[in-house]
Coordinates of N, CA and C in Angstrom, one line a residue:
Chain A
G1 N 6.0 -17.7 -11.7 CA 6.3 -16.3 -11.4 C 6.9 -16.2 -10.0
N2 N 7.4 -15.0 -9.7 CA 7.9 -14.7 -8.3 C 6.8 -14.5 -7.3
S3 N 7.1 -14.9 -6.1 CA 6.1 -14.6 -5.0 C 6.9 -14.6 -3.7
V4 N 6.3 -13.9 -2.7 CA 6.8 -13.7 -1.4 C 5.7 -14.0 -0.4
T5 N 6.0 -14.8 0.6 CA 5.0 -15.2 1.6 C 5.5 -14.8 3.0
Q6 N 4.8 -13.9 3.7 CA 5.2 -13.5 5.0 C 4.2 -14.1 6.1
M7 N 4.8 -14.2 7.3 CA 3.9 -14.7 8.4 C 2.8 -13.6 8.6
E8 N 1.7 -14.2 8.9 CA 0.5 -13.3 9.1 C 0.6 -12.5 10.3
G9 N 0.1 -11.3 10.3 CA 0.1 -10.5 11.6 C -1.3 -10.4 12.1
P10 N -1.6 -9.5 12.9 CA -0.6 -8.6 13.5 C 0.2 -9.3 14.6
V11 N 1.4 -8.8 14.9 CA 2.2 -9.3 15.9 C 2.3 -8.2 17.0
T12 N 2.0 -8.6 18.2 CA 2.1 -7.7 19.4 C 3.1 -8.3 20.4
L13 N 4.1 -7.5 20.7 CA 5.1 -7.9 21.7 C 5.3 -6.8 22.8
S14 N 5.9 -7.2 23.8 CA 6.3 -6.3 24.9 C 7.7 -5.8 24.6
E15 N 8.0 -4.6 25.1 CA 9.3 -4.0 24.9 C 10.4 -5.0 25.4
E16 N 11.5 -5.1 24.6 CA 12.7 -6.0 24.9 C 12.4 -7.4 24.6
A17 N 11.3 -7.8 24.0 CA 11.0 -9.1 23.6 C 11.8 -9.4 22.3
F18 N 11.9 -10.7 22.0 CA 12.6 -11.2 20.7 C 11.6 -11.2 19.6
L19 N 12.0 -10.7 18.4 CA 11.2 -10.7 17.3 C 11.6 -11.6 16.2
T20 N 10.7 -12.4 15.6 CA 10.9 -13.1 14.4 C 9.7 -12.9 13.5
I21 N 10.0 -12.4 12.2 CA 9.0 -12.4 11.2 C 9.4 -13.2 10.1
N22 N 8.7 -14.3 9.8 CA 9.1 -15.3 8.8 C 8.8 -14.8 7.4
C23 N 9.6 -15.1 6.4 CA 9.5 -14.7 5.0 C 10.0 -15.9 4.2
T24 N 9.3 -16.4 3.3 CA 9.8 -17.3 2.3 C 9.4 -16.8 0.9
Y25 N 10.2 -17.3 -0.1 CA 10.0 -16.8 -1.4 C 10.0 -17.9 -2.5
T26 N 9.5 -17.5 -3.6 CA 9.6 -18.4 -4.8 C 10.1 -17.5 -5.9
A27 N 11.2 -17.9 -6.6 CA 11.7 -17.1 -7.7 C 12.4 -18.0 -8.7
T28 N 12.4 -17.5 -10.0 CA 12.9 -18.3 -11.1 C 14.4 -18.1 -11.2
G29 N 14.9 -17.0 -10.8 CA 16.3 -16.7 -11.0 C 17.1 -16.7 -9.6
Y30 N 18.0 -15.7 -9.5 CA 18.8 -15.6 -8.3 C 18.5 -14.2 -7.7
P31 N 17.4 -14.1 -6.9 CA 16.9 -12.8 -6.5 C 17.8 -12.1 -5.5
S32 N 17.7 -10.8 -5.3 CA 18.1 -10.1 -4.2 C 16.9 -10.0 -3.2
L33 N 17.2 -10.0 -1.9 CA 16.1 -10.0 -0.9 C 16.2 -8.7 -0.1
F34 N 15.0 -8.2 0.3 CA 15.0 -7.0 1.1 C 13.9 -7.0 2.2
W35 N 14.2 -6.3 3.2 CA 13.1 -5.9 4.2 C 13.0 -4.4 4.2
Y36 N 11.7 -4.0 4.0 CA 11.3 -2.6 4.1 C 10.4 -2.4 5.3
V37 N 10.4 -1.2 5.8 CA 9.6 -0.9 7.0 C 8.7 0.4 6.6
Q38 N 7.5 0.3 7.0 CA 6.6 1.4 6.7 C 5.9 1.9 8.0
Y39 N 6.2 3.2 8.3 CA 5.6 3.8 9.5 C 4.3 4.5 9.0
P40 N 3.4 4.7 9.9 CA 2.0 5.2 9.5 C 2.1 6.5 8.7
G41 N 1.4 6.5 7.6 CA 1.4 7.6 6.7 C 2.6 7.9 5.9
E42 N 3.5 7.0 5.9 CA 4.8 7.3 5.2 C 5.0 6.2 4.1
G43 N 6.1 6.5 3.4 CA 6.5 5.5 2.4 C 7.3 4.4 3.0
L44 N 7.9 3.5 2.1 CA 8.7 2.4 2.6 C 10.1 2.9 2.7
Q45 N 10.8 2.4 3.8 CA 12.2 2.7 4.0 C 12.9 1.3 3.9
L46 N 14.0 1.3 3.2 CA 14.8 0.1 3.2 C 15.4 -0.1 4.6
L47 N 15.2 -1.4 5.1 CA 15.7 -1.7 6.4 C 17.0 -2.5 6.3
L48 N 17.0 -3.5 5.4 CA 18.3 -4.3 5.1 C 18.1 -5.1 3.8
K49 N 19.2 -5.6 3.3 CA 19.2 -6.3 2.1 C 20.2 -7.4 2.1
A50 N 20.0 -8.4 1.3 CA 21.0 -9.4 1.0 C 21.0 -9.8 -0.5
T51 N 22.1 -9.9 -1.1 CA 22.1 -10.1 -2.5 C 22.5 -11.5 -3.0
K52 N 23.0 -12.3 -2.1 CA 23.3 -13.7 -2.5 C 23.2 -14.6 -1.4
A53 N 23.2 -15.9 -1.7 CA 23.0 -16.9 -0.6 C 24.0 -16.8 0.5
D54 N 23.5 -17.0 1.7 CA 24.3 -16.9 2.9 C 24.7 -15.5 3.4
D55 N 24.4 -14.5 2.6 CA 24.6 -13.1 3.0 C 23.7 -12.8 4.2
K56 N 24.2 -12.0 5.1 CA 23.4 -11.6 6.2 C 23.3 -10.1 6.1
G57 N 22.0 -9.6 6.1 CA 21.8 -8.1 6.1 C 21.5 -7.7 7.5
S58 N 22.0 -6.5 7.9 CA 21.7 -6.1 9.3 C 21.7 -4.6 9.3
N59 N 20.8 -4.0 10.2 CA 20.7 -2.6 10.4 C 19.8 -2.3 11.6
K60 N 20.2 -1.4 12.4 CA 19.4 -1.0 13.6 C 19.0 -2.1 14.5
G61 N 19.9 -3.1 14.6 CA 19.6 -4.3 15.5 C 18.8 -5.4 14.8
F62 N 18.3 -5.1 13.6 CA 17.6 -6.1 12.8 C 18.6 -6.9 12.0
E63 N 18.3 -8.2 11.8 CA 19.1 -9.1 11.0 C 18.2 -10.0 10.1
A64 N 18.7 -10.4 9.0 CA 18.1 -11.5 8.2 C 19.1 -12.1 7.3
T65 N 19.1 -13.5 7.2 CA 20.0 -14.2 6.5 C 19.4 -14.9 5.3
Y66 N 20.0 -14.7 4.1 CA 19.5 -15.3 2.9 C 19.8 -16.8 2.8
R67 N 18.8 -17.6 3.0 CA 18.9 -19.0 3.0 C 18.3 -19.6 1.7
K68 N 19.2 -20.0 0.8 CA 18.8 -20.5 -0.5 C 18.2 -21.9 -0.3
E69 N 18.7 -22.7 0.6 CA 18.2 -24.1 0.7 C 16.8 -24.1 1.2
T70 N 16.4 -23.1 2.0 CA 15.0 -23.1 2.6 C 14.2 -22.0 1.9
T71 N 14.8 -21.3 0.9 CA 14.2 -20.1 0.3 C 13.5 -19.2 1.3
S72 N 14.3 -18.8 2.3 CA 13.8 -18.0 3.4 C 14.7 -16.8 3.6
F73 N 14.1 -15.8 4.3 CA 14.8 -14.5 4.6 C 14.1 -14.0 5.9
H74 N 14.2 -14.7 7.0 CA 13.4 -14.3 8.2 C 14.1 -13.1 8.9
L75 N 13.2 -12.2 9.3 CA 13.7 -11.0 10.0 C 13.7 -11.3 11.5
E76 N 14.8 -10.9 12.2 CA 14.9 -11.1 13.6 C 15.5 -9.8 14.3
K77 N 15.1 -9.6 15.5 CA 15.7 -8.6 16.4 C 15.6 -9.1 17.8
G78 N 16.8 -8.9 18.5 CA 16.9 -9.5 19.8 C 16.1 -8.8 20.9
S79 N 15.8 -7.5 20.7 CA 15.2 -6.7 21.8 C 14.4 -5.6 21.1
V80 N 13.1 -5.7 21.0 CA 12.4 -4.7 20.3 C 12.1 -3.5 21.2
Q81 N 11.8 -2.3 20.5 CA 11.5 -1.1 21.2 C 10.1 -0.6 20.7
V82 N 9.5 0.2 21.5 CA 8.2 0.8 21.1 C 8.3 1.4 19.7
S83 N 9.5 2.1 19.5 CA 9.6 2.8 18.2 C 9.8 1.9 17.0
D84 N 9.9 0.6 17.2 CA 9.9 -0.4 16.1 C 8.5 -0.7 15.6
S85 N 7.5 -0.2 16.2 CA 6.1 -0.5 15.8 C 5.9 0.1 14.4
A86 N 5.5 -0.8 13.5 CA 5.4 -0.4 12.1 C 4.9 -1.6 11.3
V87 N 4.8 -1.5 10.0 CA 4.5 -2.6 9.1 C 5.8 -3.0 8.4
Y88 N 6.1 -4.3 8.4 CA 7.3 -4.8 7.8 C 7.0 -5.6 6.5
F89 N 7.7 -5.3 5.4 CA 7.5 -5.9 4.2 C 8.8 -6.7 3.7
C90 N 8.6 -7.9 3.4 CA 9.7 -8.7 2.8 C 9.5 -8.5 1.3
A91 N 10.6 -8.4 0.5 CA 10.5 -8.2 -0.9 C 11.6 -8.9 -1.6
L92 N 11.4 -9.2 -2.9 CA 12.5 -9.8 -3.7 C 12.6 -9.0 -5.0
S93 N 13.8 -9.0 -5.6 CA 14.0 -8.3 -6.8 C 14.8 -9.3 -7.7
D94 N 14.2 -9.6 -8.8 CA 14.8 -10.6 -9.7 C 14.8 -9.9 -11.1
Q95 N 16.0 -9.5 -11.5 CA 16.1 -8.7 -12.7 C 15.8 -9.5 -13.9
G96 N 14.8 -9.1 -14.7 CA 14.5 -9.7 -16.0 C 14.9 -8.8 -17.1
E97 N 14.7 -9.3 -18.3 CA 15.2 -8.6 -19.5 C 14.4 -7.2 -19.6
T98 N 13.2 -7.2 -19.3 CA 12.4 -6.0 -19.4 C 11.9 -5.4 -18.1
S99 N 12.1 -6.1 -17.0 CA 11.4 -5.7 -15.8 C 12.3 -4.9 -14.9
G100 N 13.6 -4.6 -15.3 CA 14.4 -3.9 -14.4 C 14.6 -4.6 -13.1
S101 N 14.5 -3.9 -12.0 CA 14.6 -4.6 -10.7 C 13.2 -4.4 -10.0
R102 N 12.1 -4.7 -10.7 CA 10.8 -4.6 -10.0 C 10.8 -5.4 -8.8
L103 N 10.2 -4.9 -7.8 CA 10.1 -5.6 -6.5 C 8.7 -6.4 -6.4
T104 N 8.8 -7.6 -5.9 CA 7.7 -8.4 -5.5 C 7.6 -8.4 -4.0
F105 N 6.5 -7.9 -3.4 CA 6.3 -7.8 -2.0 C 5.5 -8.9 -1.4
G106 N 5.8 -9.2 -0.1 CA 4.8 -9.9 0.7 C 3.7 -9.0 1.2
E107 N 2.8 -9.6 1.9 CA 1.6 -8.8 2.3 C 1.8 -7.9 3.4
G108 N 3.0 -8.0 4.1 CA 3.2 -7.1 5.2 C 2.8 -7.7 6.5
T109 N 3.6 -7.4 7.5 CA 3.3 -7.8 8.9 C 3.3 -6.6 9.8
Q110 N 2.1 -6.4 10.4 CA 2.0 -5.2 11.4 C 2.6 -5.6 12.7
L111 N 3.6 -4.9 13.2 CA 4.2 -5.1 14.5 C 3.8 -4.0 15.4
T112 N 3.3 -4.4 16.6 CA 3.0 -3.4 17.7 C 3.8 -3.8 18.9
V113 N 4.6 -2.8 19.4 CA 5.4 -3.1 20.6 C 4.8 -2.2 21.7
N114 N 4.5 -2.9 22.8 CA 3.9 -2.2 24.0 C 4.9 -2.0 25.0
P115 N 4.9 -0.8 25.7 CA 5.9 -0.5 26.7 C 5.7 -1.5 27.9
Chain B
N1 N 20.7 15.9 0.0 CA 20.3 15.2 -1.3 C 18.8 14.7 -1.1
A2 N 17.9 15.4 -1.7 CA 16.5 15.2 -1.6 C 16.2 13.7 -2.0
G3 N 15.2 13.2 -1.3 CA 14.7 11.9 -1.6 C 13.7 11.9 -2.7
V4 N 13.0 10.8 -2.9 CA 11.9 10.8 -3.9 C 10.8 11.6 -3.4
M5 N 10.3 12.6 -4.3 CA 9.3 13.5 -3.9 C 8.0 13.2 -4.7
Q6 N 7.0 13.0 -4.0 CA 5.7 12.7 -4.6 C 4.7 13.8 -4.2
N7 N 3.9 14.2 -5.2 CA 2.8 15.1 -4.8 C 1.6 14.9 -5.7
P8 N 0.4 15.2 -5.2 CA 0.1 15.6 -3.9 C 0.2 14.5 -2.9
R9 N 0.3 14.7 -1.6 CA 0.2 13.7 -0.6 C -1.1 13.0 -0.5
H10 N -2.1 13.9 -0.6 CA -3.5 13.4 -0.6 C -4.3 14.0 -1.8
L11 N -5.1 13.2 -2.4 CA -5.9 13.6 -3.6 C -7.3 13.1 -3.5
V12 N -8.3 13.9 -3.6 CA -9.6 13.5 -3.5 C -10.3 13.8 -4.9
R13 N -10.9 12.8 -5.4 CA -11.6 13.0 -6.7 C -13.0 12.4 -6.7
R14 N -13.8 12.9 -7.5 CA -15.2 12.3 -7.6 C -15.1 11.3 -8.8
R15 N -16.0 10.3 -8.7 CA -16.1 9.3 -9.8 C -16.2 10.0 -11.2
G16 N -15.4 9.5 -12.1 CA -15.4 10.1 -13.5 C -14.4 11.2 -13.7
Q17 N -13.8 11.7 -12.7 CA -12.7 12.7 -12.9 C -11.4 12.1 -13.2
E18 N -10.4 12.9 -13.4 CA -9.1 12.4 -13.7 C -8.2 12.7 -12.5
A19 N -7.2 11.8 -12.3 CA -6.2 12.0 -11.2 C -4.9 12.0 -11.8
R20 N -4.0 12.9 -11.4 CA -2.6 13.0 -11.9 C -1.7 13.0 -10.7
L21 N -0.8 12.0 -10.7 CA 0.1 11.8 -9.6 C 1.5 12.1 -10.1
R22 N 2.3 12.8 -9.3 CA 3.6 13.2 -9.8 C 4.7 12.6 -8.9
C23 N 5.8 12.3 -9.5 CA 6.9 11.7 -8.8 C 8.2 12.3 -9.4
S24 N 9.0 12.9 -8.5 CA 10.4 13.3 -8.9 C 11.4 12.4 -8.3
P25 N 12.2 11.6 -9.0 CA 13.1 10.7 -8.5 C 14.2 11.3 -7.8
M26 N 15.0 10.5 -7.0 CA 16.2 11.1 -6.4 C 17.2 11.6 -7.4
K27 N 18.0 12.5 -7.1 CA 18.9 13.1 -8.0 C 19.9 12.0 -8.4
G28 N 20.1 11.9 -9.7 CA 21.0 10.9 -10.3 C 20.3 9.6 -10.6
H29 N 19.0 9.5 -10.3 CA 18.3 8.3 -10.6 C 17.4 8.4 -11.9
S30 N 17.6 7.5 -12.8 CA 16.8 7.6 -14.0 C 15.9 6.4 -14.2
H31 N 15.7 5.6 -13.1 CA 14.7 4.5 -13.2 C 13.6 4.7 -12.2
V32 N 12.4 4.7 -12.7 CA 11.2 5.0 -11.9 C 10.3 3.8 -11.9
Y33 N 9.7 3.5 -10.7 CA 8.8 2.4 -10.6 C 7.5 3.0 -9.9
W34 N 6.4 2.5 -10.3 CA 5.1 2.9 -9.6 C 4.5 1.6 -9.0
Y35 N 4.0 1.7 -7.8 CA 3.4 0.6 -7.1 C 2.1 1.1 -6.5
R36 N 1.1 0.2 -6.4 CA -0.1 0.6 -5.7 C -0.3 -0.3 -4.5
Q37 N -0.8 0.3 -3.4 CA -1.1 -0.4 -2.2 C -2.6 -0.2 -1.9
L38 N -3.3 -1.3 -2.0 CA -4.7 -1.2 -1.6 C -4.8 -1.4 -0.1
P39 N -5.9 -1.0 0.5 CA -6.0 -1.0 2.0 C -5.7 -2.4 2.5
E40 N -4.9 -2.5 3.6 CA -4.6 -3.7 4.3 C -3.8 -4.7 3.4
E41 N -3.2 -4.3 2.3 CA -2.5 -5.2 1.4 C -1.1 -4.7 1.2
G42 N -0.3 -5.6 0.6 CA 1.1 -5.2 0.2 C 1.1 -4.4 -1.1
L43 N 2.3 -4.0 -1.5 CA 2.4 -3.2 -2.7 C 2.5 -4.1 -3.9
K44 N 1.8 -3.6 -5.0 CA 1.8 -4.4 -6.2 C 2.4 -3.5 -7.3
F45 N 3.4 -4.1 -8.1 CA 4.0 -3.4 -9.1 C 3.0 -2.9 -10.2
M46 N 3.2 -1.7 -10.7 CA 2.4 -1.3 -11.8 C 3.2 -1.1 -13.1
V47 N 4.2 -0.2 -13.0 CA 5.0 0.1 -14.3 C 6.4 0.6 -13.9
Y48 N 7.3 0.3 -14.9 CA 8.7 0.7 -14.8 C 9.0 1.5 -16.0
L49 N 9.6 2.7 -15.7 CA 10.0 3.6 -16.7 C 11.4 4.1 -16.6
Q50 N 12.0 4.4 -17.7 CA 13.2 5.1 -17.8 C 12.9 6.4 -18.5
K51 N 13.8 7.3 -18.6 CA 13.6 8.6 -19.2 C 13.0 8.4 -20.6
E52 N 11.8 8.9 -20.8 CA 11.1 8.9 -22.1 C 10.7 7.5 -22.6
N53 N 10.9 6.5 -21.8 CA 10.5 5.2 -22.2 C 9.7 4.4 -21.1
I54 N 8.7 3.7 -21.6 CA 8.0 2.7 -20.7 C 8.7 1.4 -21.0
I55 N 9.3 0.8 -19.9 CA 10.0 -0.4 -20.1 C 9.1 -1.6 -19.8
D56 N 8.3 -1.5 -18.8 CA 7.5 -2.7 -18.4 C 6.2 -2.1 -17.8
E57 N 5.1 -2.3 -18.4 CA 3.8 -1.9 -17.9 C 2.9 -3.0 -17.6
S58 N 3.5 -4.2 -17.3 CA 2.7 -5.4 -17.2 C 1.7 -5.4 -16.0
G59 N 2.0 -4.5 -15.0 CA 1.2 -4.4 -13.8 C 0.1 -3.3 -13.9
M60 N 0.0 -2.6 -15.0 CA -0.9 -1.6 -15.2 C -2.3 -2.1 -15.7
P61 N -3.4 -1.6 -15.1 CA -4.7 -2.0 -15.7 C -4.7 -1.5 -17.2
K62 N -5.4 -2.3 -18.0 CA -5.3 -2.1 -19.4 C -6.0 -0.8 -19.9
E63 N -7.0 -0.4 -19.1 CA -7.8 0.8 -19.4 C -7.6 1.9 -18.4
R64 N -7.7 3.1 -18.7 CA -7.8 4.3 -17.9 C -6.5 4.7 -17.3
F65 N -5.5 3.8 -17.2 CA -4.2 4.1 -16.5 C -3.1 4.4 -17.6
S66 N -2.3 5.4 -17.3 CA -1.2 5.6 -18.2 C -0.1 6.2 -17.4
A67 N 1.2 6.1 -17.8 CA 2.3 6.7 -17.1 C 3.3 7.2 -18.1
E68 N 4.0 8.2 -17.7 CA 5.1 8.8 -18.5 C 6.2 9.3 -17.7
F69 N 7.4 9.4 -18.3 CA 8.6 10.0 -17.6 C 9.3 10.8 -18.6
P70 N 8.9 12.0 -18.8 CA 9.5 12.9 -19.9 C 10.9 13.2 -19.6
K71 N 11.6 13.7 -20.7 CA 13.0 14.1 -20.6 C 13.2 15.1 -19.5
E72 N 12.3 16.0 -19.4 CA 12.4 17.1 -18.4 C 11.1 16.9 -17.5
G73 N 11.3 17.0 -16.2 CA 10.1 17.0 -15.3 C 9.9 15.7 -14.7
P74 N 8.9 15.7 -13.8 CA 8.6 14.4 -13.0 C 7.9 13.4 -13.9
S75 N 7.9 12.2 -13.3 CA 7.1 11.1 -13.8 C 5.6 11.3 -13.4
I76 N 4.7 11.0 -14.3 CA 3.3 11.2 -14.1 C 2.6 9.9 -14.2
L77 N 1.7 9.6 -13.2 CA 0.8 8.5 -13.3 C -0.6 9.1 -13.5
R78 N -1.3 8.8 -14.5 CA -2.5 9.4 -14.8 C -3.6 8.3 -14.8
I79 N -4.7 8.7 -14.1 CA -5.9 7.8 -14.0 C -7.1 8.5 -14.6
Q80 N -7.6 8.1 -15.6 CA -8.8 8.7 -16.2 C -10.1 8.1 -15.7
Q81 N -11.1 8.9 -15.6 CA -12.5 8.4 -15.3 C -12.4 7.5 -14.0
V82 N -11.9 8.1 -12.9 CA -11.7 7.3 -11.7 C -12.9 6.6 -11.2
V83 N -12.7 5.4 -10.6 CA -13.8 4.7 -9.9 C -13.4 4.4 -8.5
R84 N -14.4 4.0 -7.7 CA -14.2 3.8 -6.3 C -13.0 2.9 -6.0
G85 N -12.9 1.9 -6.9 CA -11.8 0.8 -6.7 C -10.4 1.4 -6.9
D86 N -10.3 2.6 -7.4 CA -9.0 3.2 -7.6 C -8.5 3.8 -6.3
S87 N -9.3 3.9 -5.3 CA -8.8 4.4 -4.0 C -7.7 3.5 -3.4
A88 N -6.6 4.1 -3.2 CA -5.4 3.4 -2.8 C -4.3 4.4 -2.5
A89 N -3.2 3.9 -2.0 CA -2.0 4.7 -1.9 C -1.1 4.3 -3.1
Y90 N -0.6 5.3 -3.8 CA 0.3 5.0 -4.9 C 1.7 5.5 -4.6
F91 N 2.6 4.6 -4.7 CA 4.0 4.9 -4.3 C 4.9 4.9 -5.6
C92 N 5.8 5.8 -5.6 CA 6.8 5.9 -6.6 C 8.2 5.5 -5.9
A93 N 9.0 4.8 -6.7 CA 10.3 4.5 -6.2 C 11.3 4.7 -7.3
S94 N 12.5 5.0 -7.0 CA 13.6 5.2 -8.0 C 14.8 4.5 -7.6
S95 N 15.6 4.2 -8.7 CA 16.9 3.6 -8.4 C 17.9 4.2 -9.4
R96 N 19.2 4.1 -9.1 CA 20.2 4.6 -10.0 C 20.4 3.7 -11.2
E97 N 20.3 2.4 -10.9 CA 20.5 1.4 -12.0 C 19.4 0.4 -11.9
P98 N 19.2 -0.4 -13.0 CA 18.2 -1.4 -13.0 C 18.6 -2.7 -12.3
A99 N 19.8 -2.8 -11.9 CA 20.3 -4.1 -11.4 C 19.5 -4.5 -10.1
S100 N 19.2 -5.8 -10.0 CA 18.4 -6.3 -8.9 C 19.0 -6.1 -7.6
N101 N 20.3 -5.9 -7.5 CA 20.9 -5.7 -6.1 C 20.9 -4.2 -5.7
Q102 N 20.4 -3.4 -6.5 CA 20.3 -1.9 -6.2 C 19.0 -1.7 -5.5
P103 N 19.0 -1.1 -4.3 CA 17.7 -0.9 -3.6 C 16.9 0.3 -4.2
Q104 N 15.7 0.2 -4.1 CA 14.8 1.2 -4.6 C 14.5 2.2 -3.4
H105 N 14.4 3.4 -3.7 CA 14.1 4.4 -2.7 C 12.7 4.9 -3.0
F106 N 11.9 4.9 -1.9 CA 10.5 5.2 -2.1 C 10.1 6.6 -1.6
G107 N 9.1 7.2 -2.3 CA 8.5 8.4 -1.8 C 7.5 8.1 -0.7
D108 N 6.9 9.2 -0.2 CA 5.9 9.0 0.9 C 4.5 8.6 0.4
G109 N 4.3 8.6 -1.0 CA 3.1 8.2 -1.5 C 2.1 9.3 -1.7
T110 N 1.1 9.0 -2.6 CA -0.1 9.8 -2.8 C -1.3 8.9 -2.4
R111 N -2.1 9.4 -1.5 CA -3.3 8.7 -1.1 C -4.4 9.2 -1.8
L112 N -5.0 8.4 -2.7 CA -6.1 8.8 -3.6 C -7.4 8.3 -3.0
S113 N -8.3 9.2 -2.8 CA -9.6 8.8 -2.3 C -10.7 9.2 -3.4
I114 N -11.6 8.3 -3.7 CA -12.6 8.5 -4.7 C -13.9 8.6 -4.0
L115 N -14.6 9.7 -4.2 CA -15.9 9.9 -3.6 C -17.0 9.3 -4.4

């Protein structure tokens, strides 16, 4: 079955530090990969996506590259801000005959950025 | 263009009562997914519905849980005879198409607390 493994948190950084959150996956087909962000008390917001190997998703200074050879989709940002403090979820979508595009999520990584 | 609307935001029930969670997908979206997030965990898929049809309920507990998405009105997740272990955040997501490269849009969730 499909699975997603994220680096364990929590992660605490100072403002303007470099961020990496590791994500690796296992899938039977050719999945699409996503990063979602969850702010306290809210639902998940799509941060970025990549739908095929070597695609790079980017948004709001965050980037992630779909690496099929290492089955990875690591999230990076060059300079984090306090407002980036949230929980980050890596997810994959592998369309099956009956499953639509159900998402399989990692456990989430709590990021705290201090001023 | 309104996003995915879930209500109530918070729901408190006593053991043995019924809980009804509602989800109105984004306009133009006919695919609805329900996920459950237990404390300190990632989201787990429960059920995938299209209008008037349950497509995949492989993530739903076999007893007490049911879901529907009628021709008119919101999707409903129903939990009968609730127990303490049902306490969680329940998120609904919708998409325009079932394709795996189409992102899902999430509501803010219903936080269910069982006394």
